[in-house]
Short mmCIF file of C-alpha atoms and ligand atoms in Angstrom, two decimals:
data_model
loop_
_atom_site.label_atom_id
_atom_site.label_comp_id
_atom_site.label_asym_id
_atom_site.label_seq_id
_atom_site.Cartn_x
_atom_site.Cartn_y
_atom_site.Cartn_z
CA MET A 168 -0.08 0.02 -0.06
CA PRO A 169 1.33 3.45 -1.14
CA THR A 170 2.07 5.91 2.06
CA THR A 171 0.72 9.13 1.99
CA SER A 172 4.28 10.33 2.16
CA ASP A 173 5.53 8.41 -1.02
CA LEU A 174 3.05 9.80 -3.10
CA ASP A 175 3.05 13.67 -1.36
CA SER A 176 6.66 13.98 -1.77
CA LEU A 177 5.94 13.09 -5.93
CA LEU A 178 3.06 15.06 -5.63
CA PRO A 179 3.14 17.87 -3.40
CA GLY A 180 -0.41 19.41 -2.21
CA ARG A 181 -2.06 16.75 -4.27
CA VAL A 182 -2.39 14.01 -1.26
CA VAL A 183 -4.91 14.77 1.27
CA THR A 184 -3.19 14.08 4.28
CA ASP A 185 -6.12 14.91 6.83
CA PRO A 186 -7.93 11.70 7.48
CA ASP A 187 -11.44 13.48 8.18
CA ILE A 188 -11.39 14.98 4.97
CA ARG A 189 -10.17 11.55 2.97
CA ALA A 190 -12.70 10.19 4.99
CA GLY A 191 -15.30 12.22 2.64
CA TYR A 192 -14.09 10.38 -0.27
CA ALA A 193 -14.58 6.72 0.73
CA VAL A 194 -18.28 6.29 -0.72
CA ASP A 195 -20.13 7.57 -3.91
CA ALA A 196 -24.10 7.47 -3.70
CA PHE A 197 -24.92 3.95 -3.76
CA PRO A 198 -26.87 3.40 -0.82
CA GLN A 199 -25.59 0.14 0.05
CA ALA A 200 -21.84 1.48 0.07
CA ARG A 201 -19.73 0.10 2.56
CA ALA A 202 -17.33 3.32 3.98
CA ILE A 203 -13.70 1.90 4.69
CA ALA A 204 -11.78 3.40 7.09
CA PRO A 205 -9.93 6.76 5.88
CA GLY A 206 -6.38 4.84 6.84
CA GLU A 207 -7.13 2.21 4.46
CA PHE A 208 -6.66 4.19 1.47
CA THR A 209 -4.70 7.28 -0.41
CA VAL A 210 -6.33 10.01 -1.86
CA VAL A 211 -4.81 12.11 -4.57
CA ARG A 212 -6.77 15.44 -5.99
CA ALA A 213 -4.93 15.92 -9.32
CA ARG A 214 -4.81 19.22 -10.61
CA ASP A 215 -3.76 18.80 -14.42
CA ARG A 216 -2.56 15.76 -16.78
CA GLN A 217 1.02 15.47 -15.16
CA ASP A 218 -0.61 15.14 -11.86
CA VAL A 219 -2.38 11.90 -13.45
CA VAL A 220 0.44 10.68 -15.20
CA THR A 221 2.58 10.61 -12.34
CA THR A 222 0.20 8.72 -10.18
CA LEU A 223 -0.65 6.39 -12.54
CA ARG A 224 3.13 5.75 -13.16
CA TYR A 225 3.63 5.36 -9.57
CA ALA A 226 0.88 3.01 -9.22
CA ALA A 227 1.91 0.58 -11.96
CA ARG A 228 4.90 0.58 -10.50
CA HIS A 229 4.13 -0.84 -7.27
CA GLY A 230 0.89 -2.54 -8.56
CA ILE A 231 -1.50 -0.56 -6.48
CA PRO A 232 -5.41 -0.19 -7.62
CA VAL A 233 -6.56 2.63 -8.22
CA VAL A 234 -10.09 4.39 -8.57
CA PRO A 235 -10.95 7.20 -10.37
CA GLN A 236 -13.23 9.66 -9.04
CA GLY A 237 -15.39 12.53 -9.91
CA GLY A 238 -18.63 14.05 -8.19
CA ARG A 239 -18.97 10.53 -6.27
CA SER A 240 -22.87 10.75 -7.57
CA SER A 241 -22.85 6.75 -8.94
CA THR A 242 -25.66 5.01 -7.52
CA THR A 243 -23.45 1.89 -8.23
CA GLY A 244 -20.43 2.10 -5.91
CA SER A 245 -18.60 2.31 -9.03
CA ALA A 246 -16.33 5.21 -7.39
CA CYS A 247 -15.97 3.81 -3.93
CA ALA A 248 -12.70 3.83 -2.18
CA ALA A 249 -11.16 0.58 -2.17
CA PRO A 250 -8.64 -1.43 0.51
CA GLY A 251 -5.28 -0.16 -0.57
CA ALA A 252 -6.22 1.77 -3.47
CA VAL A 253 -5.22 5.45 -4.65
CA VAL A 254 -8.57 7.23 -5.20
CA LEU A 255 -7.47 9.82 -7.75
CA SER A 256 -9.91 12.46 -8.09
CA THR A 257 -10.28 14.61 -11.46
CA GLU A 258 -12.87 17.01 -9.42
CA ARG A 259 -10.20 19.93 -9.74
CA MET A 260 -9.63 19.55 -13.11
CA SER A 261 -11.91 22.20 -14.44
CA SER A 262 -10.77 23.86 -17.31
CA MET A 263 -13.38 24.82 -20.21
CA GLN A 264 -13.17 26.55 -23.70
CA ILE A 265 -15.87 27.01 -26.06
CA ASP A 266 -15.66 27.23 -29.31
CA PRO A 267 -19.25 28.60 -30.61
CA VAL A 268 -18.15 28.18 -34.33
CA GLU A 269 -17.57 24.79 -34.16
CA ARG A 270 -19.48 24.06 -31.21
CA VAL A 271 -17.27 22.34 -29.47
CA ALA A 272 -16.54 22.62 -25.57
CA VAL A 273 -12.95 21.21 -24.86
CA VAL A 274 -12.89 20.38 -21.03
CA GLY A 275 -11.22 19.02 -18.11
CA PRO A 276 -13.18 16.27 -16.45
CA GLY A 277 -13.88 17.85 -13.29
CA VAL A 278 -16.47 20.23 -15.09
CA VAL A 279 -19.73 19.87 -13.72
CA ASN A 280 -22.52 19.22 -15.87
CA ARG A 281 -24.39 21.68 -14.83
CA ASP A 282 -21.69 24.71 -15.34
CA LEU A 283 -20.91 22.78 -18.60
CA LYS A 284 -24.38 23.73 -19.38
CA ALA A 285 -24.57 27.45 -18.19
CA ALA A 286 -21.43 28.08 -20.22
CA ALA A 287 -22.85 27.08 -23.33
CA ALA A 288 -25.80 28.74 -23.07
CA GLU A 289 -23.81 32.10 -22.94
CA HIS A 290 -23.21 31.18 -26.22
CA GLY A 291 -27.01 30.22 -27.29
CA LEU A 292 -25.91 26.88 -27.49
CA ALA A 293 -26.70 23.74 -25.62
CA TYR A 294 -24.99 20.70 -23.71
CA PRO A 295 -28.17 18.34 -23.73
CA PRO A 296 -27.27 15.28 -21.51
CA ASP A 297 -28.67 15.79 -17.87
CA PRO A 298 -28.55 13.38 -15.68
CA ALA A 299 -31.05 14.19 -12.73
CA SER A 300 -27.38 14.85 -10.40
CA SER A 301 -26.46 17.59 -12.81
CA ALA A 302 -25.35 20.14 -10.24
CA MET A 303 -23.33 17.61 -8.33
CA CYS A 304 -21.85 15.13 -11.23
CA THR A 305 -18.72 15.88 -13.07
CA ILE A 306 -17.98 15.50 -17.09
CA GLY A 307 -15.69 12.67 -15.99
CA GLY A 308 -18.20 10.46 -14.52
CA ASN A 309 -20.52 11.59 -16.90
CA ILE A 310 -17.84 9.96 -19.55
CA ALA A 311 -17.19 7.36 -17.54
CA THR A 312 -20.98 6.26 -16.96
CA ASN A 313 -22.69 6.81 -20.69
CA ALA A 314 -24.50 9.45 -18.31
CA GLY A 315 -28.16 9.38 -19.60
CA GLY A 316 -30.96 11.88 -17.87
CA LEU A 317 -34.27 13.58 -18.10
CA CYS A 318 -33.91 14.88 -22.05
CA CYS A 319 -32.39 11.63 -23.69
CA VAL A 320 -35.51 10.98 -25.23
CA LYS A 321 -35.03 13.61 -27.80
CA TYR A 322 -31.16 14.20 -27.44
CA GLY A 323 -29.54 10.57 -26.72
CA VAL A 324 -26.91 10.18 -24.01
CA THR A 325 -23.74 11.08 -23.25
CA ALA A 326 -21.70 9.07 -25.78
CA ASP A 327 -23.86 11.07 -28.99
CA TYR A 328 -21.78 14.25 -27.66
CA VAL A 329 -18.44 12.90 -27.21
CA ARG A 330 -16.17 13.33 -30.31
CA GLY A 331 -12.84 12.92 -28.36
CA LEU A 332 -11.07 12.40 -25.19
CA GLU A 333 -7.53 12.42 -23.94
CA VAL A 334 -6.70 9.44 -21.88
CA VAL A 335 -4.15 8.86 -19.49
CA LEU A 336 -3.58 4.44 -19.48
CA PRO A 337 -2.09 2.80 -16.73
CA GLY A 338 1.75 3.23 -16.29
CA GLY A 339 1.15 6.89 -17.48
CA GLU A 340 1.07 6.98 -21.60
CA VAL A 341 -1.40 10.02 -22.64
CA MET A 342 -3.37 8.61 -25.42
CA ARG A 343 -5.79 10.84 -27.77
CA THR A 344 -8.83 9.03 -29.14
CA GLY A 345 -11.60 10.51 -31.78
CA ARG A 346 -11.61 14.12 -33.18
CA ARG A 347 -12.60 17.22 -33.00
CA THR A 348 -13.91 17.85 -36.34
CA ALA A 349 -17.47 17.24 -37.33
CA LYS A 350 -16.67 13.97 -38.77
CA GLY A 351 -14.14 11.43 -38.88
CA VAL A 352 -13.86 7.63 -39.33
CA ALA A 353 -9.98 7.07 -39.19
CA GLY A 354 -9.67 3.65 -37.39
CA TYR A 355 -11.85 2.11 -34.66
CA ASP A 356 -14.19 3.72 -32.59
CA LEU A 357 -11.94 4.10 -29.16
CA THR A 358 -13.53 7.28 -28.04
CA GLY A 359 -17.13 5.01 -27.65
CA LEU A 360 -14.86 2.14 -25.97
CA PHE A 361 -13.86 4.16 -23.14
CA VAL A 362 -17.61 6.08 -22.96
CA GLY A 363 -19.41 3.84 -20.26
CA SER A 364 -16.01 2.04 -19.39
CA GLU A 365 -16.30 2.86 -15.46
CA GLY A 366 -13.06 3.99 -15.09
CA THR A 367 -11.40 0.51 -15.70
CA LEU A 368 -9.16 1.44 -18.91
CA GLY A 369 -7.65 4.65 -18.29
CA VAL A 370 -8.56 7.89 -16.82
CA VAL A 371 -10.03 10.71 -18.82
CA THR A 372 -8.06 13.93 -18.52
CA GLU A 373 -9.69 16.02 -21.50
CA ALA A 374 -12.87 15.75 -23.71
CA VAL A 375 -13.65 17.39 -26.98
CA LEU A 376 -17.55 17.61 -26.48
CA ARG A 377 -20.33 18.29 -28.90
CA LEU A 378 -22.59 21.47 -28.66
CA VAL A 379 -26.05 22.04 -30.42
CA PRO A 380 -27.75 25.15 -30.92
CA ALA A 381 -30.09 25.55 -27.72
CA GLY A 382 -34.14 25.16 -27.88
CA ASP A 383 -36.60 27.12 -26.28
CA PRO A 384 -36.82 27.50 -22.33
CA PRO A 385 -39.29 24.28 -22.08
CA LEU A 386 -43.17 24.14 -21.41
CA THR A 387 -44.32 21.51 -19.25
CA VAL A 388 -47.54 19.34 -19.39
CA LEU A 389 -48.48 17.53 -16.29
CA ALA A 390 -51.07 14.48 -16.91
CA VAL A 391 -52.89 12.55 -14.20
CA PHE A 392 -53.89 9.28 -14.84
CA PRO A 393 -56.60 6.97 -12.95
CA THR A 394 -55.06 3.83 -13.92
CA LEU A 395 -51.37 2.62 -14.66
CA GLU A 396 -52.95 1.38 -17.99
CA ALA A 397 -54.20 4.53 -19.13
CA THR A 398 -50.80 5.94 -18.03
CA MET A 399 -49.01 3.63 -20.66
CA ALA A 400 -51.56 4.66 -23.34
CA GLY A 401 -50.56 8.15 -22.30
CA VAL A 402 -46.76 7.24 -23.31
CA ALA A 403 -47.68 5.60 -26.49
CA ALA A 404 -49.84 8.20 -27.75
CA LEU A 405 -46.56 10.55 -27.57
CA ARG A 406 -45.21 8.31 -29.97
CA ASP A 407 -47.39 9.45 -32.32
CA GLU A 408 -46.41 13.35 -32.02
CA ARG A 409 -44.43 14.68 -34.96
CA HIS A 410 -42.66 16.51 -32.99
CA THR A 411 -40.77 14.70 -29.91
CA PRO A 412 -41.35 15.92 -26.51
CA SER A 413 -37.81 17.11 -24.88
CA LEU A 414 -38.60 15.16 -21.30
CA VAL A 415 -41.51 12.34 -20.93
CA GLU A 416 -40.83 11.37 -17.17
CA LEU A 417 -43.07 9.03 -15.03
CA LEU A 418 -44.20 8.46 -11.44
CA ASP A 419 -46.41 5.77 -10.58
CA GLY A 420 -49.09 6.11 -8.06
CA ALA A 421 -46.76 5.25 -5.37
CA SER A 422 -44.04 7.71 -6.19
CA VAL A 423 -46.86 10.49 -6.02
CA ASP A 424 -47.59 9.37 -2.97
CA ALA A 425 -44.46 9.67 -1.75
CA VAL A 426 -43.85 13.00 -3.43
CA GLN A 427 -46.74 14.20 -1.42
CA ALA A 428 -45.64 12.87 1.71
CA TYR A 429 -42.41 15.06 1.51
CA GLY A 430 -44.13 18.28 0.46
CA ASP A 431 -47.33 19.52 -1.06
CA TYR A 432 -46.68 19.38 -4.81
CA GLY A 433 -50.24 19.57 -5.91
CA PHE A 434 -50.33 15.71 -6.81
CA PRO A 435 -53.78 13.60 -6.22
CA LEU A 436 -52.93 11.09 -4.12
CA GLY A 437 -54.68 7.87 -5.64
CA ALA A 438 -53.55 8.55 -8.86
CA GLY A 439 -52.61 5.47 -11.17
CA GLY A 440 -49.68 7.63 -12.35
CA VAL A 441 -48.13 10.64 -13.54
CA LEU A 442 -46.28 11.79 -16.46
CA LEU A 443 -44.47 14.70 -17.08
CA VAL A 444 -43.84 15.92 -20.66
CA GLN A 445 -41.59 18.91 -21.69
CA SER A 446 -41.38 20.58 -25.40
CA ASP A 447 -38.07 22.82 -26.23
CA ARG A 448 -38.75 23.21 -29.55
CA PRO A 449 -37.70 26.45 -31.05
CA GLY A 450 -40.64 28.90 -31.74
CA HIS A 451 -43.22 25.87 -30.81
CA ALA A 452 -43.11 24.69 -27.50
CA ALA A 453 -46.37 26.58 -26.77
CA GLN A 454 -48.11 24.35 -29.76
CA ASP A 455 -46.49 21.02 -29.31
CA VAL A 456 -47.86 21.11 -25.23
CA LYS A 457 -50.94 22.19 -25.91
CA GLU A 458 -51.00 19.17 -28.64
CA TYR A 459 -49.47 16.82 -26.28
CA ALA A 460 -52.00 17.90 -23.70
CA VAL A 461 -54.72 17.04 -26.16
CA SER A 462 -53.37 13.59 -26.85
CA LEU A 463 -52.83 12.82 -23.25
CA THR A 464 -56.48 13.57 -22.64
CA ALA A 465 -57.40 11.07 -25.42
CA ALA A 466 -55.47 8.58 -24.07
CA GLY A 467 -57.05 8.64 -20.79
CA ALA A 468 -55.83 11.65 -18.51
CA THR A 469 -58.28 12.77 -16.15
CA GLU A 470 -56.52 16.00 -15.13
CA VAL A 471 -53.97 17.78 -17.49
CA ALA A 472 -52.19 21.00 -16.52
CA VAL A 473 -50.62 23.08 -19.41
CA ALA A 474 -47.66 25.54 -18.48
CA GLU A 475 -48.26 29.17 -20.27
CA ASP A 476 -44.70 30.17 -19.22
CA ARG A 477 -41.04 29.14 -17.93
CA THR A 478 -42.32 29.69 -14.32
CA GLU A 479 -45.59 27.90 -14.49
CA ALA A 480 -43.27 25.07 -16.40
CA ASP A 481 -40.82 24.89 -13.34
CA LEU A 482 -43.29 24.70 -10.83
CA LEU A 483 -44.76 21.51 -12.85
CA LEU A 484 -41.92 20.00 -12.75
CA GLU A 485 -40.88 20.40 -9.26
CA GLY A 486 -42.48 17.17 -7.73
CA ARG A 487 -40.08 15.48 -10.34
CA ARG A 488 -37.43 17.14 -9.51
CA VAL A 489 -38.05 16.07 -5.56
CA LEU A 490 -38.34 12.54 -6.50
CA ASN A 491 -35.06 11.58 -5.32
CA PRO A 492 -34.50 13.43 -1.94
CA ALA A 493 -38.70 12.03 -1.39
CA LEU A 494 -37.85 8.45 -1.78
CA ARG A 495 -34.34 8.78 0.31
CA ALA A 496 -36.55 10.48 2.99
CA LYS A 497 -39.13 7.31 2.70
CA GLY A 498 -36.29 5.04 4.03
CA ASP A 499 -33.58 2.42 3.09
CA ARG A 500 -33.89 1.39 -0.85
CA PHE A 501 -32.36 -0.37 -3.52
CA ILE A 502 -32.47 1.45 -6.92
CA GLU A 503 -32.72 -0.46 -9.92
CA ASP A 504 -31.71 1.32 -13.43
CA VAL A 505 -33.43 -1.38 -15.89
CA CYS A 506 -34.69 -0.43 -19.35
CA VAL A 507 -37.48 -2.33 -21.36
CA PRO A 508 -38.45 -1.88 -24.98
CA LEU A 509 -41.46 0.82 -24.78
CA SER A 510 -44.04 -1.34 -25.48
CA ARG A 511 -43.29 -3.28 -22.41
CA LEU A 512 -43.15 -0.32 -19.82
CA GLY A 513 -46.43 -0.94 -18.39
CA ASP A 514 -45.66 -4.69 -17.73
CA LEU A 515 -42.18 -3.65 -16.16
CA VAL A 516 -44.39 -1.14 -13.84
CA LEU A 517 -46.80 -4.33 -13.18
CA ALA A 518 -43.76 -6.69 -12.33
CA VAL A 519 -42.39 -4.34 -10.17
CA HIS A 520 -45.31 -4.33 -7.85
CA GLU A 521 -45.89 -8.00 -8.05
CA ILE A 522 -42.77 -8.88 -7.09
CA ALA A 523 -42.94 -6.16 -3.94
CA GLY A 524 -45.76 -7.66 -3.20
CA LEU A 525 -44.85 -11.16 -3.05
CA ARG A 526 -41.54 -10.45 -1.05
CA GLY A 527 -43.43 -8.27 0.95
CA LEU A 528 -41.78 -5.08 0.27
CA GLU A 529 -42.82 -1.48 -0.41
CA ALA A 530 -42.28 -0.25 -3.93
CA THR A 531 -42.09 3.03 -6.46
CA CYS A 532 -41.66 3.20 -10.06
CA GLY A 533 -40.45 6.20 -11.53
CA GLY A 534 -37.91 7.57 -14.19
CA HIS A 535 -37.54 8.03 -17.79
CA ALA A 536 -40.68 6.50 -19.83
CA GLY A 537 -39.63 8.33 -23.17
CA ASP A 538 -36.63 5.78 -23.04
CA GLY A 539 -38.20 2.91 -21.25
CA ASN A 540 -35.67 3.37 -18.45
CA LEU A 541 -37.05 3.18 -14.75
CA HIS A 542 -35.70 3.25 -11.66
CA PRO A 543 -37.74 0.99 -9.56
CA CYS A 544 -37.07 1.09 -5.82
CA PHE A 545 -37.92 -1.48 -3.12
CA PHE A 546 -37.62 -0.22 0.58
CA TYR A 547 -36.45 -2.36 3.11
CA ASP A 548 -35.11 -2.54 6.84
CA ARG A 549 -31.81 -2.72 7.06
CA THR A 550 -31.63 -3.94 10.83
CA ASP A 551 -33.92 -6.70 9.65
CA PRO A 552 -32.14 -9.47 8.05
CA ALA A 553 -35.12 -10.86 6.68
CA SER A 554 -36.07 -7.54 5.20
CA VAL A 555 -32.60 -7.29 3.54
CA ALA A 556 -32.82 -10.57 1.93
CA ALA A 557 -36.41 -9.91 0.71
CA ALA A 558 -35.08 -6.70 -0.91
CA GLU A 559 -32.15 -8.44 -2.29
CA GLY A 560 -34.43 -11.28 -3.99
CA ALA A 561 -36.69 -8.60 -5.15
CA PHE A 562 -33.62 -6.65 -6.95
CA ASP A 563 -32.66 -10.24 -8.64
CA ASP A 564 -36.62 -10.82 -9.37
CA LEU A 565 -36.76 -7.19 -11.18
CA VAL A 566 -33.54 -7.85 -13.43
CA ARG A 567 -35.13 -11.21 -14.33
CA ALA A 568 -38.54 -9.84 -15.14
CA ALA A 569 -36.42 -7.03 -17.27
CA TRP A 570 -34.61 -9.60 -19.31
CA ALA A 571 -37.69 -11.35 -19.91
CA LEU A 572 -39.10 -8.10 -21.47
CA GLY A 573 -36.43 -8.12 -23.70
CA GLY A 574 -34.53 -5.34 -21.74
CA THR A 575 -31.29 -4.91 -19.71
CA LEU A 576 -30.49 -4.62 -15.90
CA THR A 577 -28.91 -1.09 -16.74
CA GLY A 578 -29.86 1.99 -18.83
CA GLU A 579 -27.70 5.05 -17.60
CA HIS A 580 -26.26 3.86 -13.92
CA GLY A 581 -23.65 1.18 -15.15
CA ILE A 582 -22.73 -1.88 -13.23
CA GLY A 583 -19.99 -0.70 -10.73
CA GLN A 584 -20.02 -3.18 -7.78
CA GLN A 585 -23.85 -3.27 -7.76
CA LYS A 586 -24.85 -5.25 -10.62
CA ARG A 587 -21.95 -7.25 -11.35
CA PRO A 588 -23.78 -10.71 -10.07
CA TRP A 589 -25.57 -10.18 -13.18
CA LEU A 590 -23.06 -8.74 -16.09
CA ALA A 591 -21.97 -12.47 -16.91
CA GLU A 592 -25.28 -13.43 -17.35
CA GLU A 593 -26.63 -10.73 -19.29
CA LEU A 594 -23.37 -10.35 -21.67
CA GLY A 595 -22.73 -14.42 -22.00
CA GLU A 596 -19.58 -16.15 -21.58
CA PRO A 597 -18.33 -15.26 -24.92
CA GLU A 598 -18.51 -11.79 -24.83
CA VAL A 599 -17.16 -11.51 -21.28
CA GLY A 600 -14.15 -13.17 -22.45
CA ARG A 601 -13.95 -10.62 -25.19
CA GLN A 602 -14.63 -7.77 -23.08
CA ARG A 603 -11.85 -9.01 -20.51
CA ALA A 604 -9.36 -9.51 -23.53
CA ILE A 605 -10.00 -5.60 -24.33
CA LYS A 606 -9.62 -5.04 -20.72
CA ALA A 607 -6.12 -6.42 -20.81
CA VAL A 608 -4.74 -4.25 -23.83
CA PHE A 609 -5.27 -1.39 -21.97
CA ASP A 610 -4.47 -2.06 -18.29
CA PRO A 611 -2.70 -5.71 -18.74
CA LEU A 612 -1.92 -5.23 -14.61
CA GLY A 613 -5.91 -5.35 -14.09
CA ILE A 614 -5.33 -1.92 -11.38
CA MET A 615 -7.74 0.13 -13.06
CA ASN A 616 -10.81 0.12 -10.63
CA PRO A 617 -10.98 -3.33 -9.73
CA GLY A 618 -14.28 -4.91 -8.90
CA ARG A 619 -16.24 -2.72 -10.54
CA GLY A 620 -18.27 -3.29 -13.99
CA ILE A 621 -16.45 -6.10 -16.20
CA ALA A 622 -13.00 -4.89 -14.12
C1 FAD B 149 -29.94 12.28 -7.05
C2 FAD B 149 -29.11 11.57 -8.15
C3 FAD B 149 -29.53 11.16 -9.46
C4 FAD B 149 -28.83 10.76 -10.57
N1 FAD B 149 -29.86 11.07 -12.07
C5 FAD B 149 -28.78 10.13 -12.96
C6 FAD B 149 -29.45 10.40 -14.19
O1 FAD B 149 -30.55 10.94 -14.39
N2 FAD B 149 -29.08 9.97 -15.41
C7 FAD B 149 -28.01 9.08 -15.31
O2 FAD B 149 -27.39 8.66 -15.65
N3 FAD B 149 -27.44 9.03 -13.90
C8 FAD B 149 -28.15 9.49 -12.77
N4 FAD B 149 -27.56 9.59 -11.67
C9 FAD B 149 -26.09 8.75 -11.28
C10 FAD B 149 -24.77 9.53 -11.10
O3 FAD B 149 -25.30 10.98 -11.15
C11 FAD B 149 -24.17 9.54 -12.79
O4 FAD B 149 -23.67 8.22 -12.83
C12 FAD B 149 -22.78 10.48 -12.96
O5 FAD B 149 -22.68 10.36 -14.57
C13 FAD B 149 -21.91 10.27 -12.13
O6 FAD B 149 -21.05 10.98 -12.41
P1 FAD B 149 -19.86 11.91 -11.05
O7 FAD B 149 -18.82 12.89 -11.52
O8 FAD B 149 -20.40 11.78 -9.76
O9 FAD B 149 -18.93 10.77 -11.08
P2 FAD B 149 -18.25 9.47 -9.93
O10 FAD B 149 -19.62 9.02 -8.91
O11 FAD B 149 -17.55 10.11 -9.22
O12 FAD B 149 -17.87 8.01 -10.99
C14 FAD B 149 -18.45 7.53 -11.55
C15 FAD B 149 -17.59 6.55 -12.18
O13 FAD B 149 -17.00 7.31 -13.29
C16 FAD B 149 -15.57 6.93 -13.20
N5 FAD B 149 -14.65 8.32 -13.19
C17 FAD B 149 -15.09 9.26 -12.89
N6 FAD B 149 -14.31 10.28 -13.60
C18 FAD B 149 -13.62 9.94 -14.03
C19 FAD B 149 -12.43 10.06 -15.07
N7 FAD B 149 -11.82 11.34 -15.09
N8 FAD B 149 -12.09 9.29 -15.96
C20 FAD B 149 -12.04 7.82 -15.49
N9 FAD B 149 -13.18 7.61 -15.14
C21 FAD B 149 -13.70 8.56 -14.26
C22 FAD B 149 -15.20 6.29 -11.42
O14 FAD B 149 -14.37 5.74 -11.76
C23 FAD B 149 -16.90 5.85 -11.52
O15 FAD B 149 -16.82 4.40 -12.14
C24 FAD B 149 -27.92 10.04 -10.47
C25 FAD B 149 -27.67 9.98 -8.97
C26 FAD B 149 -28.05 10.95 -8.09
C27 FAD B 149 -27.12 10.73 -6.83
#
């Protein structure tokens, strides 16, 4: 294990010597994360590429595991400190340059997602990927998890915006992938390989990101449905729209109840489901939301509220924004991230509640309905072993239900530590073999984020 003083002499001022501060780097937002003692790991806060090179050279020389870390908002334990590891935080690498003519941003990995959005907006541009954690997650973490979010239904995920990367490989070699230009097909797409690789191949030290012209400030429709079936008819009706909504979010009845228990956000109790739908189409947002409202009413919505302006639009979305804190306040939970074909979304919600009923647990089901990607939660009592076992069983049941519906166990959060037991079953052994072979090309010593994802 590296001693703090070894690394401190190589990287003066970068190594966190205060154990209380170091303890803050022990875990990410994985609810089942186990914090190891601050004496069991080292933290380097890199300020530039050379700091990353020096750390990775040192780690390779001594065979020490490295855990890259950004904003620590991962829900899967992918950024938790590991015993004997160097936690390499890139949160301070926050340089940012915007080229409005090329419509690209060249950014350090520590730039916070929301800050990049704000900087792009000053040029009339947008960086669309918008995880609900936008205020706390970094571009490095977004790239490593291929983060999605609320507007993927129209704009796609992080991978759709990454043109090129600078990555420091284990051992300290600096590698560039991809391009800055709008097009480019020279060689294999190694940029795509690094996007979503969960810090298991190398450390991202710079990214060239595509920007797009900003849409209009979004307007919102909130539709309340009496049954789950009618809610799903609402989701299906939106697929017939010629102008794709920029957001289609679902809260099932149990999620609505949890939000209302947290504060009065104007949702009726006992609803079958609520859909929040937005348009940001330049010059046409008001027209779109009115049309969405007509379609949602025809599909069976019993209450429909349409925002006339940005302030009202924000108010209508407020209940969705507080979903995460509302669910956290409800108690300990296992968070899923399953994604199924849109036509099977209703079956997925039914499966969540059927599994919860059979296992004697409470469940909620909400998320990115427009993509078929939901975050069902199973609530349990961590002090009761039977309840823990029931929740673990429910998690497994739902992964299998998602597979049976033609889906995947993770739409956007990644594998991390949380979903490793299911990865080989989803991919199949031959695919696991190929992926491990790729991993070995970049990380022959196996020191990059071991025990997470495929690593
Ligand atoms: C309230 C809440 C809401 C969320 N909503 C969404 C959502 O809507 N959509 C979504 O996709 N996710 C969501 N997430 C999950 C999380 O925010 C994302 O996975 C995010 O991309 C993680 O970014 P981070 O900077 O916090 O990375 P971290 O959590 O620090 O790390 C995540 C992964 O990235 C790796 N990593 C970090 N920096 C680097 C680097 N420079 N080079 C290489 N690897 C690196 C880590 O090793 C780890 O594997 C949510 C989380 C919370 C807590």
